CSV table of C-alpha atoms and ligand atoms in Angstrom, one decimal:
chain,number,residue,atom,x,y,z
C,1,MET,CA,10.6,24.2,2.0
C,2,GLN,CA,13.6,23.5,4.0
C,3,ALA,CA,15.3,20.1,4.6
C,4,ILE,CA,14.1,18.8,7.8
C,5,ARG,CA,16.7,17.5,10.2
C,6,ILE,CA,16.3,13.9,11.6
C,7,ARG,CA,19.4,13.5,13.5
C,8,ASP,CA,23.1,15.4,13.1
C,9,GLY,CA,23.8,15.3,9.3
C,10,ILE,CA,20.8,13.3,8.3
C,11,TYR,CA,17.9,15.4,6.7
C,12,ARG,CA,14.5,14.5,4.9
C,13,ILE,CA,14.3,15.9,1.4
C,14,SER,CA,10.8,15.5,0.4
C,15,ALA,CA,8.5,16.3,-2.6
C,16,ASN,CA,4.8,16.9,-2.1
C,17,ILE,CA,2.7,15.3,-4.9
C,18,GLY,CA,-0.8,16.7,-5.7
C,19,ASN,CA,-3.8,14.9,-6.5
C,20,LYS,CA,-4.0,15.1,-10.2
C,21,ASP,CA,-2.3,11.7,-11.3
C,22,LEU,CA,-3.2,8.1,-10.4
C,23,PHE,CA,-0.4,6.4,-8.4
C,24,GLU,CA,1.1,3.7,-10.4
C,25,GLY,CA,-1.2,4.6,-13.2
C,26,ILE,CA,-4.1,2.9,-11.2
C,27,TRP,CA,-4.7,4.1,-7.6
C,28,PRO,CA,-6.3,7.7,-6.8
C,29,LEU,CA,-4.4,10.2,-4.6
C,30,PRO,CA,-7.2,12.4,-3.2
C,31,ASN,CA,-4.8,13.9,-0.7
C,32,GLY,CA,-1.6,13.5,-2.9
C,33,VAL,CA,1.6,11.6,-1.8
C,34,SER,CA,5.1,12.7,-0.5
C,35,LEU,CA,8.2,11.4,-2.1
C,36,ASN,CA,10.8,11.2,0.5
C,37,SER,CA,14.6,11.1,-0.2
C,38,TYR,CA,17.2,11.3,2.7
C,39,LEU,CA,20.6,13.1,2.7
C,40,VAL,CA,23.4,11.7,5.0
C,41,LYS,CA,26.4,13.9,5.4
C,42,GLY,CA,29.6,12.4,6.5
C,43,GLU,CA,32.9,13.4,4.8
C,44,LYS,CA,31.2,12.1,1.8
C,45,ILE,CA,27.3,12.9,0.9
C,46,ALA,CA,25.0,10.3,0.1
C,47,LEU,CA,21.4,10.8,-1.1
C,48,ILE,CA,19.0,7.9,-0.3
C,49,ASP,CA,16.3,7.4,-2.9
C,50,LEU,CA,15.4,9.8,-5.5
C,51,VAL,CA,12.1,11.2,-7.2
C,52,LYS,CA,10.6,11.3,-10.5
C,53,ASP,CA,9.7,14.6,-12.5
C,54,TRP,CA,6.3,14.8,-11.1
C,55,ASP,CA,4.9,18.0,-9.7
C,56,ASP,CA,8.4,19.5,-9.8
C,57,ALA,CA,9.7,17.2,-7.5
C,58,PRO,CA,13.4,17.8,-8.8
C,59,GLY,CA,13.0,21.5,-8.1
C,60,GLN,CA,11.3,20.8,-4.7
C,61,ILE,CA,14.2,18.6,-3.7
C,62,ALA,CA,16.9,20.9,-5.2
C,63,SER,CA,15.7,24.0,-3.0
C,64,GLN,CA,15.7,21.6,0.1
C,65,LEU,CA,19.2,20.2,-0.7
C,66,ALA,CA,20.2,24.0,-1.2
C,67,SER,CA,18.9,24.9,2.3
C,68,VAL,CA,21.6,22.6,3.9
C,69,GLY,CA,24.3,23.7,1.4
C,70,VAL,CA,24.3,21.0,-1.0
C,71,SER,CA,23.9,21.0,-4.8
C,72,PHE,CA,23.2,17.7,-7.1
C,73,ASP,CA,26.9,17.9,-8.2
C,74,GLN,CA,28.1,17.7,-4.6
C,75,ILE,CA,26.5,14.3,-4.1
C,76,ASP,CA,29.0,11.5,-3.7
C,77,TYR,CA,26.5,8.4,-3.5
C,78,LEU,CA,23.0,7.9,-4.7
C,79,ILE,CA,21.7,4.8,-2.6
C,80,ILE,CA,18.8,3.2,-4.6
C,81,ASN,CA,16.7,1.0,-2.2
C,82,HIS,CA,14.1,0.3,-4.8
C,83,MET,CA,13.8,0.7,-8.7
C,84,GLU,CA,10.2,1.7,-9.1
C,85,PRO,CA,10.2,5.0,-11.0
C,86,ASP,CA,8.6,7.0,-8.4
C,87,HIS,CA,12.2,6.7,-6.8
C,88,THR,CA,14.3,6.5,-9.8
C,89,GLY,CA,12.5,8.4,-12.6
C,90,TRP,CA,14.9,11.5,-12.4
C,91,LEU,CA,18.0,9.3,-12.4
C,92,ARG,CA,19.4,10.0,-15.8
C,93,GLU,CA,19.0,13.8,-15.3
C,94,LEU,CA,20.8,13.6,-12.1
C,95,ARG,CA,23.7,11.6,-13.5
C,96,GLU,CA,24.0,14.3,-16.3
C,97,LYS,CA,24.2,17.0,-13.7
C,98,ASN,CA,26.7,14.9,-11.7
C,99,PRO,CA,28.7,12.6,-13.9
C,100,LYS,CA,31.0,11.3,-10.9
C,101,LEU,CA,27.9,10.2,-9.0
C,102,GLN,CA,28.4,6.6,-7.6
C,103,ILE,CA,25.2,4.5,-7.5
C,104,LEU,CA,24.7,1.7,-5.0
C,105,ALA,CA,21.9,-0.7,-5.4
C,106,SER,CA,21.1,-4.3,-4.7
C,107,LYS,CA,22.3,-7.0,-7.3
C,108,LYS,CA,18.7,-7.5,-8.9
C,109,SER,CA,18.6,-3.7,-9.5
C,110,ILE,CA,21.7,-3.4,-11.8
C,111,PRO,CA,20.0,-4.6,-15.0
C,112,LEU,CA,16.9,-2.7,-14.3
C,113,ILE,CA,19.0,0.6,-14.0
C,114,LYS,CA,20.4,-0.3,-17.6
C,115,ASN,CA,17.0,-1.2,-19.0
C,116,PHE,CA,15.0,1.8,-17.5
C,117,TYR,CA,18.0,4.4,-17.8
C,118,GLY,CA,20.7,3.1,-19.9
C,119,ILE,CA,23.1,3.6,-17.2
C,120,GLU,CA,26.0,0.9,-16.6
C,121,GLU,CA,29.1,3.1,-15.4
C,122,GLY,CA,29.6,4.0,-12.0
C,123,VAL,CA,27.0,1.3,-10.6
C,124,LYS,CA,27.7,-1.0,-7.8
C,125,ALA,CA,25.8,-4.0,-6.6
C,126,VAL,CA,25.5,-4.2,-2.6
C,127,SER,CA,23.8,-6.9,-0.5
C,128,SER,CA,22.9,-7.9,3.2
C,129,GLY,CA,25.8,-7.1,5.2
C,130,ASP,CA,27.6,-4.7,2.9
C,131,SER,CA,28.3,-1.1,4.1
C,132,LEU,CA,29.4,2.1,3.0
C,133,ASP,CA,31.6,4.3,5.4
C,134,LEU,CA,30.7,8.0,4.6
C,135,GLY,CA,33.3,9.5,7.4
C,136,ASP,CA,32.6,11.6,10.3
C,137,GLY,CA,31.0,8.7,12.0
C,138,LYS,CA,28.2,7.8,9.4
C,139,THR,CA,28.1,4.5,8.1
C,140,LEU,CA,25.4,2.9,6.0
C,141,PHE,CA,24.5,-0.7,6.1
C,142,PHE,CA,22.3,-2.5,3.5
C,143,GLU,CA,19.9,-5.4,3.9
C,144,ASP,CA,18.0,-7.2,1.1
C,145,THR,CA,14.3,-7.3,1.6
C,146,PRO,CA,13.1,-8.9,-1.7
C,147,ASN,CA,9.5,-8.5,-2.8
C,148,VAL,CA,8.7,-5.6,-0.5
C,149,HIS,CA,7.4,-5.0,-2.9
C,150,TRP,CA,9.5,-5.5,-5.9
C,151,PRO,CA,12.2,-8.5,-6.2
C,152,GLU,CA,15.1,-6.0,-5.9
C,153,THR,CA,14.0,-4.0,-3.0
C,154,MET,CA,16.4,-3.4,0.1
C,155,VAL,CA,16.6,-1.2,3.1
C,156,THR,CA,19.5,1.0,4.3
C,157,TRP,CA,20.3,1.5,8.1
C,158,GLU,CA,22.7,4.3,9.5
C,159,ARG,CA,24.7,2.9,12.3
C,160,SER,CA,25.4,6.0,14.6
C,161,SER,CA,21.9,7.2,14.4
C,162,LYS,CA,20.0,4.0,14.0
C,163,VAL,CA,17.8,5.5,11.4
C,164,LEU,CA,16.2,2.9,9.0
C,165,PHE,CA,15.6,4.2,5.6
C,166,SER,CA,12.8,1.6,4.4
C,167,CYS,CA,11.8,3.1,1.2
C,168,ASP,CA,8.2,1.7,0.3
C,169,ALA,CA,8.1,-0.5,3.4
C,170,PHE,CA,6.2,1.1,6.3
C,171,GLY,CA,5.0,3.9,4.0
C,172,SER,CA,1.5,5.7,3.3
C,173,PHE,CA,-0.2,7.6,0.7
C,174,GLY,CA,-1.1,11.4,1.5
C,175,ALA,CA,1.2,14.4,1.1
C,176,MET,CA,2.9,15.6,4.5
C,177,GLY,CA,2.9,19.2,3.4
C,178,ASN,CA,5.5,21.1,5.8
C,179,LYS,CA,5.4,18.3,8.3
C,180,ALA,CA,7.8,15.2,8.5
C,181,PHE,CA,7.2,13.2,11.8
C,182,HIS,CA,4.1,11.2,12.7
C,183,ASP,CA,4.7,12.7,16.1
C,184,GLU,CA,3.8,16.2,15.1
C,185,LEU,CA,0.6,15.3,13.4
C,186,SER,CA,-2.7,16.4,15.0
C,187,ALA,CA,-5.1,13.5,16.0
C,188,SER,CA,-7.2,14.0,12.9
C,189,GLU,CA,-4.2,13.8,10.7
C,190,LYS,CA,-3.1,10.7,12.5
C,191,ASP,CA,-6.4,9.2,11.8
C,192,PHE,CA,-6.2,10.2,8.2
C,193,PHE,CA,-2.7,8.8,7.9
C,194,ASP,CA,-3.9,5.5,9.6
C,195,ARG,CA,-6.4,5.2,6.8
C,196,GLU,CA,-4.2,6.1,4.1
C,197,THR,CA,-1.4,3.7,5.3
C,198,LEU,CA,-3.9,0.8,5.0
C,199,ARG,CA,-4.9,1.8,1.6
C,200,TYR,CA,-1.5,2.2,0.4
C,201,TYR,CA,-0.6,-1.3,2.1
C,202,ALA,CA,-3.9,-2.9,0.4
C,203,ASN,CA,-3.1,-1.3,-3.0
C,204,ILE,CA,0.6,-1.7,-3.3
C,205,VAL,CA,2.0,-4.2,-0.9
C,206,SER,CA,-0.7,-6.7,0.1
C,207,THR,CA,0.2,-9.1,-2.5
C,208,PHE,CA,3.5,-9.6,-1.1
C,209,SER,CA,2.3,-10.2,2.6
C,210,PRO,CA,4.5,-13.1,3.3
C,211,PHE,CA,7.7,-11.3,2.2
C,212,VAL,CA,6.6,-8.2,4.4
C,213,GLU,CA,6.4,-10.9,7.4
C,214,ARG,CA,10.0,-12.2,6.3
C,215,ALA,CA,11.5,-8.6,6.3
C,216,ILE,CA,10.1,-7.8,9.5
C,217,LYS,CA,11.6,-10.7,10.9
C,218,LYS,CA,15.1,-9.9,9.4
C,219,LEU,CA,14.9,-6.2,10.7
C,220,GLU,CA,14.5,-7.6,14.2
C,221,ASN,CA,18.3,-7.9,14.2
C,222,LEU,CA,18.7,-4.1,13.9
C,223,GLU,CA,18.3,-1.5,16.6
C,224,ILE,CA,16.0,0.9,15.1
C,225,ASP,CA,15.4,4.4,16.6
C,226,VAL,CA,13.8,6.0,13.6
C,227,VAL,CA,11.8,4.6,10.7
C,228,ALA,CA,12.1,6.8,7.7
C,229,PRO,CA,9.9,5.6,4.6
C,230,SER,CA,10.0,7.0,1.3
C,231,HIS,CA,6.4,7.9,1.5
C,232,GLY,CA,4.4,9.6,4.2
C,233,PRO,CA,5.5,10.3,7.9
C,234,ILE,CA,8.7,9.6,9.6
C,235,TRP,CA,8.4,7.5,13.0
C,236,ARG,CA,10.9,8.8,15.5
C,237,GLU,CA,8.7,8.1,18.6
C,238,GLU,CA,7.6,4.6,18.9
C,239,PRO,CA,9.1,3.4,15.7
C,240,GLU,CA,7.8,-0.1,16.6
C,241,LYS,CA,4.1,1.1,16.1
C,242,ILE,CA,4.4,1.3,12.2
C,243,VAL,CA,6.3,-2.1,11.9
C,244,GLU,CA,3.7,-3.7,14.3
C,245,GLN,CA,1.0,-2.0,12.0
C,246,TYR,CA,2.6,-3.6,9.0
C,247,ALA,CA,2.9,-7.0,10.6
C,248,GLN,CA,-0.8,-7.0,11.5
C,249,TYR,CA,-1.7,-5.9,8.0
C,250,ALA,CA,0.5,-8.8,6.5
C,251,SER,CA,-1.3,-11.1,8.9
C,252,TRP,CA,-4.8,-10.3,7.3
C,253,MET,CA,-3.9,-11.9,4.0
C,254,LYS,CA,-5.1,-15.2,5.0
C,255,GLY,CA,-7.7,-14.1,7.4
C,256,PRO,CA,-9.5,-13.7,9.9
C,257,ALA,CA,-9.0,-9.9,9.9
C,258,LEU,CA,-10.9,-7.6,11.8
C,259,PRO,CA,-14.5,-8.3,12.8
C,260,GLU,CA,-15.9,-6.0,10.1
C,261,ILE,CA,-17.8,-6.5,6.7
C,262,THR,CA,-17.2,-4.8,3.5
C,263,PHE,CA,-20.1,-4.6,1.5
C,264,VAL,CA,-19.7,-4.0,-2.2
C,265,TRP,CA,-22.6,-3.8,-4.6
C,266,SER,CA,-23.5,-2.8,-8.1
C,267,SER,CA,-26.9,-2.8,-10.0
C,268,MET,CA,-28.1,-2.3,-13.5
C,269,TYR,CA,-31.8,-1.2,-13.0
C,270,GLY,CA,-32.3,-1.1,-9.3
C,271,ASN,CA,-33.4,-4.9,-8.7
C,272,THR,CA,-30.2,-6.0,-7.1
C,273,GLN,CA,-30.2,-2.6,-5.3
C,274,ARG,CA,-33.5,-3.4,-3.4
C,275,MET,CA,-31.8,-5.9,-1.5
C,276,VAL,CA,-29.0,-3.8,-0.3
C,277,GLU,CA,-31.1,-2.2,2.6
C,278,PRO,CA,-32.3,-5.6,4.0
C,279,VAL,CA,-29.0,-7.2,4.1
C,280,LEU,CA,-27.4,-4.2,5.8
C,281,GLU,CA,-30.2,-4.2,8.3
C,282,GLY,CA,-29.4,-7.8,9.1
C,283,ILE,CA,-25.5,-6.8,9.3
C,284,ARG,CA,-26.3,-4.0,11.6
C,285,SER,CA,-28.8,-5.8,13.8
C,286,GLU,CA,-25.7,-7.9,15.1
C,287,GLY,CA,-23.6,-4.8,15.4
C,288,VAL,CA,-20.8,-5.5,13.1
C,289,PRO,CA,-19.3,-2.4,11.3
C,290,VAL,CA,-19.7,-2.5,7.9
C,291,HIS,CA,-18.1,-0.5,4.8
C,292,VAL,CA,-20.4,0.0,1.9
C,293,HIS,CA,-19.1,0.6,-1.5
C,294,ARG,CA,-21.2,0.9,-4.6
C,295,VAL,CA,-19.2,0.4,-7.9
C,296,PRO,CA,-18.5,1.5,-10.3
C,297,GLN,CA,-19.2,4.8,-8.8
C,298,GLU,CA,-16.5,4.4,-6.2
C,299,HIS,CA,-12.9,3.4,-7.1
C,300,VAL,CA,-11.7,-0.2,-6.5
C,301,SER,CA,-8.6,1.3,-4.5
C,302,PHE,CA,-10.9,2.0,-1.5
C,303,VAL,CA,-13.0,-1.2,-1.8
C,304,LEU,CA,-9.8,-3.0,-1.6
C,305,ALA,CA,-8.4,-1.3,1.6
C,306,ASP,CA,-11.6,-2.1,3.4
C,307,ALA,CA,-11.9,-5.7,2.1
C,308,TRP,CA,-8.2,-6.2,3.3
C,309,ARG,CA,-9.2,-5.2,6.8
C,310,SER,CA,-12.5,-7.1,6.9
C,311,THR,CA,-13.4,-10.7,7.9
C,312,GLY,CA,-16.7,-10.7,5.8
C,313,ILE,CA,-17.5,-9.7,2.3
C,314,VAL,CA,-20.9,-9.1,1.0
C,315,LEU,CA,-21.2,-9.1,-3.0
C,316,GLY,CA,-24.3,-7.4,-4.4
C,317,MET,CA,-23.9,-8.4,-8.1
C,318,PRO,CA,-26.4,-9.1,-11.0
C,319,THR,CA,-25.9,-11.6,-13.8
C,320,TYR,CA,-25.0,-9.7,-17.0
C,321,GLU,CA,-24.8,-11.6,-20.3
C,322,TYR,CA,-24.5,-15.1,-18.5
C,323,LYS,CA,-21.5,-13.8,-16.3
C,324,MET,CA,-20.6,-11.4,-13.3
C,325,PHE,CA,-21.6,-7.9,-13.9
C,326,PRO,CA,-18.2,-6.1,-15.2
C,327,PRO,CA,-17.8,-3.7,-12.5
C,328,MET,CA,-18.0,-6.4,-10.0
C,329,ALA,CA,-15.8,-8.8,-11.9
C,330,HIS,CA,-13.3,-6.0,-11.8
C,331,VAL,CA,-13.4,-5.6,-8.1
C,332,LEU,CA,-12.9,-9.3,-7.8
C,333,ASP,CA,-10.0,-9.5,-10.2
C,334,ILE,CA,-8.4,-7.0,-8.0
C,335,LEU,CA,-9.0,-8.8,-4.9
C,336,ASP,CA,-7.6,-11.9,-6.4
C,337,ARG,CA,-4.3,-10.1,-7.4
C,338,SER,CA,-4.1,-8.7,-4.0
C,339,HIS,CA,-4.5,-12.0,-2.5
C,340,VAL,CA,-7.4,-11.2,-0.2
C,341,GLN,CA,-7.9,-14.8,0.8
C,342,SER,CA,-9.9,-16.8,3.3
C,343,ARG,CA,-13.0,-14.5,3.7
C,344,THR,CA,-16.4,-15.4,4.8
C,345,ALA,CA,-18.8,-14.1,2.0
C,346,PHE,CA,-22.3,-13.9,0.9
C,347,ARG,CA,-23.7,-12.9,-2.4
C,348,PHE,CA,-27.1,-11.8,-3.6
C,349,GLY,CA,-28.2,-10.4,-7.0
C,350,SER,CA,-30.8,-10.4,-9.8
C,351,TYR,CA,-30.8,-12.2,-13.1
C,352,GLY,CA,-33.1,-11.7,-16.0
C,353,TRP,CA,-33.6,-14.7,-18.4
C,354,SER,CA,-30.8,-16.8,-17.1
C,355,GLY,CA,-28.3,-16.7,-14.2
C,356,GLY,CA,-24.5,-17.3,-14.8
C,357,ALA,CA,-22.8,-14.9,-12.3
C,358,GLN,CA,-22.9,-17.4,-9.7
C,359,LYS,CA,-21.1,-20.1,-11.4
C,360,GLN,CA,-18.5,-17.9,-12.4
C,361,LEU,CA,-18.2,-16.5,-8.9
C,362,GLU,CA,-17.8,-20.0,-7.4
C,363,GLU,CA,-14.7,-20.6,-9.5
C,364,PHE,CA,-13.2,-17.5,-8.1
C,365,THR,CA,-14.2,-18.0,-4.4
C,366,SER,CA,-12.8,-21.6,-4.4
C,367,SER,CA,-9.5,-20.5,-5.6
C,368,MET,CA,-9.4,-17.7,-3.1
C,369,LYS,CA,-10.4,-20.2,-0.5
C,370,TRP,CA,-13.5,-18.1,0.5
C,371,ASN,CA,-16.0,-19.6,2.8
C,372,CYS,CA,-19.3,-18.8,1.3
C,373,MET,CA,-22.9,-18.8,2.5
C,374,GLU,CA,-25.6,-19.9,0.2
C,375,ALA,CA,-26.2,-17.1,-2.4
C,376,LEU,CA,-29.8,-15.4,-2.8
C,377,GLU,CA,-30.3,-15.0,-6.4
C,378,PHE,CA,-34.0,-13.9,-7.7
C,379,ALA,CA,-35.6,-13.5,-11.0
C,380,GLY,CA,-36.0,-9.9,-11.9
C,381,ALA,CA,-37.2,-7.9,-8.7
C,382,PRO,CA,-36.9,-9.6,-5.0
C,383,ASP,CA,-40.4,-10.2,-3.6
C,384,ALA,CA,-41.2,-9.9,0.1
C,385,ASP,CA,-39.8,-13.4,0.9
C,386,ASP,CA,-36.7,-12.7,-0.7
C,387,LEU,CA,-36.1,-9.4,1.1
C,388,ALA,CA,-36.7,-11.1,4.4
C,389,LEU,CA,-34.3,-13.8,3.5
C,390,GLY,CA,-31.9,-11.3,2.6
C,391,ARG,CA,-32.1,-9.7,6.0
C,392,GLU,CA,-31.6,-13.1,7.9
C,393,ARG,CA,-28.5,-13.9,5.6
C,394,GLY,CA,-26.8,-10.5,6.6
C,395,ALA,CA,-27.4,-11.4,10.2
C,396,GLU,CA,-26.2,-14.7,9.7
C,397,LEU,CA,-23.0,-13.5,8.1
C,398,ALA,CA,-22.4,-10.9,10.8
C,399,ARG,CA,-22.6,-13.7,13.4
C,400,ALA,CA,-20.1,-16.0,11.4
C,401,VAL,CA,-17.7,-13.0,11.3
C,402,LYS,CA,-18.0,-12.5,15.0
C,403,LYS,CA,-17.5,-16.1,15.7
C,404,MET,CA,-14.5,-16.5,13.4
C,405,CYS,CA,-12.7,-13.4,15.0
C,406,GLN,CA,-13.6,-14.6,18.5
C,407,ALA,CA,-11.9,-18.1,17.6
C,408,ASP,CA,-8.9,-16.3,16.3
C,409,LYS,CA,-8.1,-14.4,19.7
N,1,FEO,FE1,7.3,4.0,-3.9
N,1,FEO,FE2,7.2,1.0,-5.2
N,1,FEO,O1,7.5,2.8,-5.2
């Protein structure tokens, strides 16, 4: 693959990563992910963000650098916007190939560079307002954007081209293949990246939504013609769209989100499962879109993405050993860590000799500020009255969701 020109002297250098590994060791990548680095050529040469040795990413970027006549030992500066190893894992090897390489990173990155890679020499801290003149009209400016999504994160902006190199911010899952820009994707590819951008946000960034809002506020001071993140498409037409998209995602942390419901359920022997269809019928009777996930069959990554966009949550969960059924407890733990707050929720589920799940759930929902309808618990199998009540409660939840979203307009 060739380096792809963004503006004169500015290129995307990207590695396509396949679907065999989990991102951060947790999140599935059914359609891979791209690791985007950027080359800025003035009289001096800067590389912005790196890769880890993953699906021959170093080989992939070496050949793209070669396509514009650059080798690793010709790079003068490496700009590290973010220390997570998907962007720094190959740092020690790069330094060995290029001992004179100068590394620029935020103040909080400096101890991490030492701790992760044992590198202390040739490292310089930069912070908001600092700049680096590369000559030939290219100047890089740095802006701290803490906690988007690690404490040390920053962005880099090139003045002559108005390109923002935003690293994880404004990124997406999904490998880009030979394409680079959002405007060259087909309609179905745009839909795909819409979904994967939300899943990426919910999985990686959502916990830090207040910091995303602060970072977006800071960036209002910059004129931005191109948003160039380190994962997913580059936005050169309507770059404000991806910023608005992220602002909307961040606003969903405290709800209401979209007038939709995420329905996540689990069943041991089919008794809790019997209530799934009646509750779904109730929701659908009110015309509210519903995203259904069965766990542990489906990965929590996809549940989280839908929960993040949904104002309503249904939990179908039996009691297991006096507590919440473990696959559902795992989902709720992830929703808690990701700060899926202020949802409107309804839970149903079966118990055998004793309940217990509901008590444990109520501790969770009160800390998450969820507004919960009365739960529907049944001993063993649900009877006809239970099933009718389940349908009613589904419709009631759907009406509550519509009302909340209308009130928020
Ligand atoms: Fe793409 Fe937080 O690393």
